[in-house]
Structure formats: structure tokens, C-alpha cells
PDB file of C-alpha atoms in Angstrom:
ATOM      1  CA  UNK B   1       0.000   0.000   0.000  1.00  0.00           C
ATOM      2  CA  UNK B   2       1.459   3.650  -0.785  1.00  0.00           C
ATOM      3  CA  UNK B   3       0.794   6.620   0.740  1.00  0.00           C
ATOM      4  CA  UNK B   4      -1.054  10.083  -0.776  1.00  0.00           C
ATOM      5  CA  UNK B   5       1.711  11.962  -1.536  1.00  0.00           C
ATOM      6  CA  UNK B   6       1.284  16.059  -0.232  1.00  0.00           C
ATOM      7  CA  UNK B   7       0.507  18.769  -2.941  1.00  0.00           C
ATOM      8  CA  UNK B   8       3.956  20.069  -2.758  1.00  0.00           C
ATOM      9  CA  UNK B   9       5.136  16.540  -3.176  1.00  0.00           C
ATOM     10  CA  UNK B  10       2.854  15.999  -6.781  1.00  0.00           C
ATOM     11  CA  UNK B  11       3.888  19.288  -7.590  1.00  0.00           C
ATOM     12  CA  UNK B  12       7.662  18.683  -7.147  1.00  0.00           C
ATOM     13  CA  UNK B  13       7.555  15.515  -9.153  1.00  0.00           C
ATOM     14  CA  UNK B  14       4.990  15.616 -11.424  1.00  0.00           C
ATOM     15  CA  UNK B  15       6.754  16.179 -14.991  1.00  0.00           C
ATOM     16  CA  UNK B  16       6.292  19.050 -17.540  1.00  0.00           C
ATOM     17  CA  UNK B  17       4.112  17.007 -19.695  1.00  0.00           C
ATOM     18  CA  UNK B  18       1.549  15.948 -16.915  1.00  0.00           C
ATOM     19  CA  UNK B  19      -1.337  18.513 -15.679  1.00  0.00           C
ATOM     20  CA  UNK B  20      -3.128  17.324 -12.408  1.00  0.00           C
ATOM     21  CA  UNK B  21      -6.931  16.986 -12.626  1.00  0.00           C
ATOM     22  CA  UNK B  22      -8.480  16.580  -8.914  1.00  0.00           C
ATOM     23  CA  UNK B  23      -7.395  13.002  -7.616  1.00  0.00           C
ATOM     24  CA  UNK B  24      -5.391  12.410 -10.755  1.00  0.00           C
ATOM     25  CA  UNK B  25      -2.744  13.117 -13.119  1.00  0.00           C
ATOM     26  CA  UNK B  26      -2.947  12.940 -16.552  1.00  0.00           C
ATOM     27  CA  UNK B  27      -1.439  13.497 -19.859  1.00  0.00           C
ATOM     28  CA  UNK B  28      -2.543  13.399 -23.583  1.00  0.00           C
ATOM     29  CA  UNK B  29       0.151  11.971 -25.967  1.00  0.00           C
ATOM     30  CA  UNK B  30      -0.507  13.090 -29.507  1.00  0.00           C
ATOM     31  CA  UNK B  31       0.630  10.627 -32.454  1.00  0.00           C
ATOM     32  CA  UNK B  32       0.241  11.458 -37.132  1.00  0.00           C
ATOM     33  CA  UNK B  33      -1.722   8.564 -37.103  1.00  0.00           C
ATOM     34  CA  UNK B  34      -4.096   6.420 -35.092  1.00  0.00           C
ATOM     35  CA  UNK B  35      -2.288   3.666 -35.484  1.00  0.00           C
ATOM     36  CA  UNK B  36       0.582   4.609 -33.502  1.00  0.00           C
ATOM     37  CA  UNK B  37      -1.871   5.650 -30.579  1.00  0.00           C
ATOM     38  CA  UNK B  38      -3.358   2.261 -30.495  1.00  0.00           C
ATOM     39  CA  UNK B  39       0.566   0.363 -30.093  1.00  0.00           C
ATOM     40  CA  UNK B  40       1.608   3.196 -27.566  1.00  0.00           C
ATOM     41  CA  UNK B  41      -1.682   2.597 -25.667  1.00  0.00           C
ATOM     42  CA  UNK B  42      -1.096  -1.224 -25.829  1.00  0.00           C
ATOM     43  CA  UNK B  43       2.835  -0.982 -24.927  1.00  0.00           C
ATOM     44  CA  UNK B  44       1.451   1.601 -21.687  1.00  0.00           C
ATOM     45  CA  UNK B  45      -0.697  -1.236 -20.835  1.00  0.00           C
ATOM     46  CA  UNK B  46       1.756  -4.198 -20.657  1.00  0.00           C
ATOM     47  CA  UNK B  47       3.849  -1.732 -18.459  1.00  0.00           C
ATOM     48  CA  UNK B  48       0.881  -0.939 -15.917  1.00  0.00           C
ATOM     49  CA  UNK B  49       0.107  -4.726 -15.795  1.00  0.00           C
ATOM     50  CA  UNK B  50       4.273  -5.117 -15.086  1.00  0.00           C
ATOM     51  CA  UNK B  51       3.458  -2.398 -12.279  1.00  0.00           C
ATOM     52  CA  UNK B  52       0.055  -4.347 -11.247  1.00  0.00           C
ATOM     53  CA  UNK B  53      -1.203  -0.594 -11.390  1.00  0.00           C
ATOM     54  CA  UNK B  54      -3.766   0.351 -14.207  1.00  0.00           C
ATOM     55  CA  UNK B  55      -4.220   4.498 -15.482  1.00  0.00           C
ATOM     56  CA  UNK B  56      -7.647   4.658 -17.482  1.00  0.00           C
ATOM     57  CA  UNK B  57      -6.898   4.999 -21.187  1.00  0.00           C
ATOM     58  CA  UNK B  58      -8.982   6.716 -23.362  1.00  0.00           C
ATOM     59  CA  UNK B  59      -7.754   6.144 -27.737  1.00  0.00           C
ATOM     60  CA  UNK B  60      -8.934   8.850 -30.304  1.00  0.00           C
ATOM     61  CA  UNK B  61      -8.293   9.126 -33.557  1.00  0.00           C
ATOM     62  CA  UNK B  62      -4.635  10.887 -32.861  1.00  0.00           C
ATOM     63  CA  UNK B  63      -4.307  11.164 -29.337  1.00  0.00           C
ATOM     64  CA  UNK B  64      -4.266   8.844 -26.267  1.00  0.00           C
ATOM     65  CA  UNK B  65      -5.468  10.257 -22.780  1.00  0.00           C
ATOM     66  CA  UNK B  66      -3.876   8.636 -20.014  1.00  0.00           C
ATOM     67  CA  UNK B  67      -5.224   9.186 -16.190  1.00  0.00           C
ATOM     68  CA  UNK B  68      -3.085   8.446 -13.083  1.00  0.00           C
ATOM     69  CA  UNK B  69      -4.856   7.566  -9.401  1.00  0.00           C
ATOM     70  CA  UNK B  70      -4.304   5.349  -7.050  1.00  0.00           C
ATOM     71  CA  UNK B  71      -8.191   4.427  -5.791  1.00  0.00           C
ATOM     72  CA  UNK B  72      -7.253   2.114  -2.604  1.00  0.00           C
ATOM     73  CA  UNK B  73      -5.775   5.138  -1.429  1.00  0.00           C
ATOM     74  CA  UNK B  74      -8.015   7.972  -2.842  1.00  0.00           C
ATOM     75  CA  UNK B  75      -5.668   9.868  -4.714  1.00  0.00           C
ATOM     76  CA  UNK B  76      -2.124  10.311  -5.951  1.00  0.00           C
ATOM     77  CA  UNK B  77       0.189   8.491  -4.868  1.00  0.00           C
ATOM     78  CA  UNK B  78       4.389   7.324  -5.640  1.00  0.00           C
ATOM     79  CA  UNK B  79       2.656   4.636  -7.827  1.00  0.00           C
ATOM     80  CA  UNK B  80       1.181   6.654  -9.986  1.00  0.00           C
ATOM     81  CA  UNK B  81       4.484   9.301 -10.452  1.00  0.00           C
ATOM     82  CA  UNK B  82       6.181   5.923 -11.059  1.00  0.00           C
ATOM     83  CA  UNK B  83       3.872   5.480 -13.823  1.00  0.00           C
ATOM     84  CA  UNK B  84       3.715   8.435 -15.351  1.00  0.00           C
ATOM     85  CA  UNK B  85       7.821   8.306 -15.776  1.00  0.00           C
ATOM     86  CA  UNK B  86       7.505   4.773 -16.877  1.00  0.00           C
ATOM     87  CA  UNK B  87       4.560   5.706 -19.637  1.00  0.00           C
ATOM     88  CA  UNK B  88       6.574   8.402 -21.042  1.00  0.00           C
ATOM     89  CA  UNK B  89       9.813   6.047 -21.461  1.00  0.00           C
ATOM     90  CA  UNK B  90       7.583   4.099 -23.913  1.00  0.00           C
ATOM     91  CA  UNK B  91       7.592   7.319 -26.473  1.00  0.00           C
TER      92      UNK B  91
END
């Protein structure tokens, strides 16, 4: 089990890319072609099931939403910066 991490905290380590929303983080990758989104939304998902922690993933036509939260503890936690880092290695 983590722990919520303190606004300072998320704000500290949360990278450039990443806006926070409430409870969550997220961040929209854009990709030319839909394609593209669909294999970086796949590879993000065999890293979160590495992680056994799973962002909600939302695929349009050339962009992929991801959303970081860690529900057990209701909200953001070292999990989900861990993530986020992880996710963006995959580019």
C-alpha cells in the first residue's frame, strides 16, 4: 500500500508534460496517425500490468489520454508518479 503523496510533493515531481486533474494526473500523448496511438496505448498497458497498477486509457483518432490515481488510497500516490515516468519512457 502507498501513501497520498502532499501537494507540494505531486507538484515537485509531477513532470512538464503531466497537468493534475483533482485526484489524478494525466497526460494526452498526440501521435500522425491512429495507429501509432493504439501500439503506444497497448505498450502503456503491458507496463501498468508489469506495475500491477492500471491508469484509465482513453484512444482517439490521434491522441491517447492517459489518467493516473491510485483508488485504494483515494488519490495520488508514488505509484502513480512511477507510472507516469515509466509511460513516457515508452515514447
Amino acid at each position: 500500500m502507498a501513501n497520498l503523496l502532499s501537494d507540494d510533493e505531486i507538484d515537485a515531481q509531477l513532470g512538464s508534460d503531466w497537468e493534475r486533474d483533482g485526484d489524478e494526473i494525466v497526460r494526452v500523448y498526440e501521435f500522425d496517425d491512429y495507429l501509432d496511438g493504439v501500439a503506444f496505448a497497448a505498450s502503456v498497458g503491458e507496463v501498468a500490468e508489469e506495475e500491477f497498477h492500471h491508469p484509465e486509457i482513453t484512444i482517439r483518432y490521434q491522441e491517447v489520454e492517459v489518467r493516473l490515481t491510485s483508488h485504494e488510497e483515494g488519490g495520488i500516490t508514488d505509484k502513480d508518479l512511477r507510472l507516469a515516468d515509466l509511460f513516457d519512457d515508452e515514447l
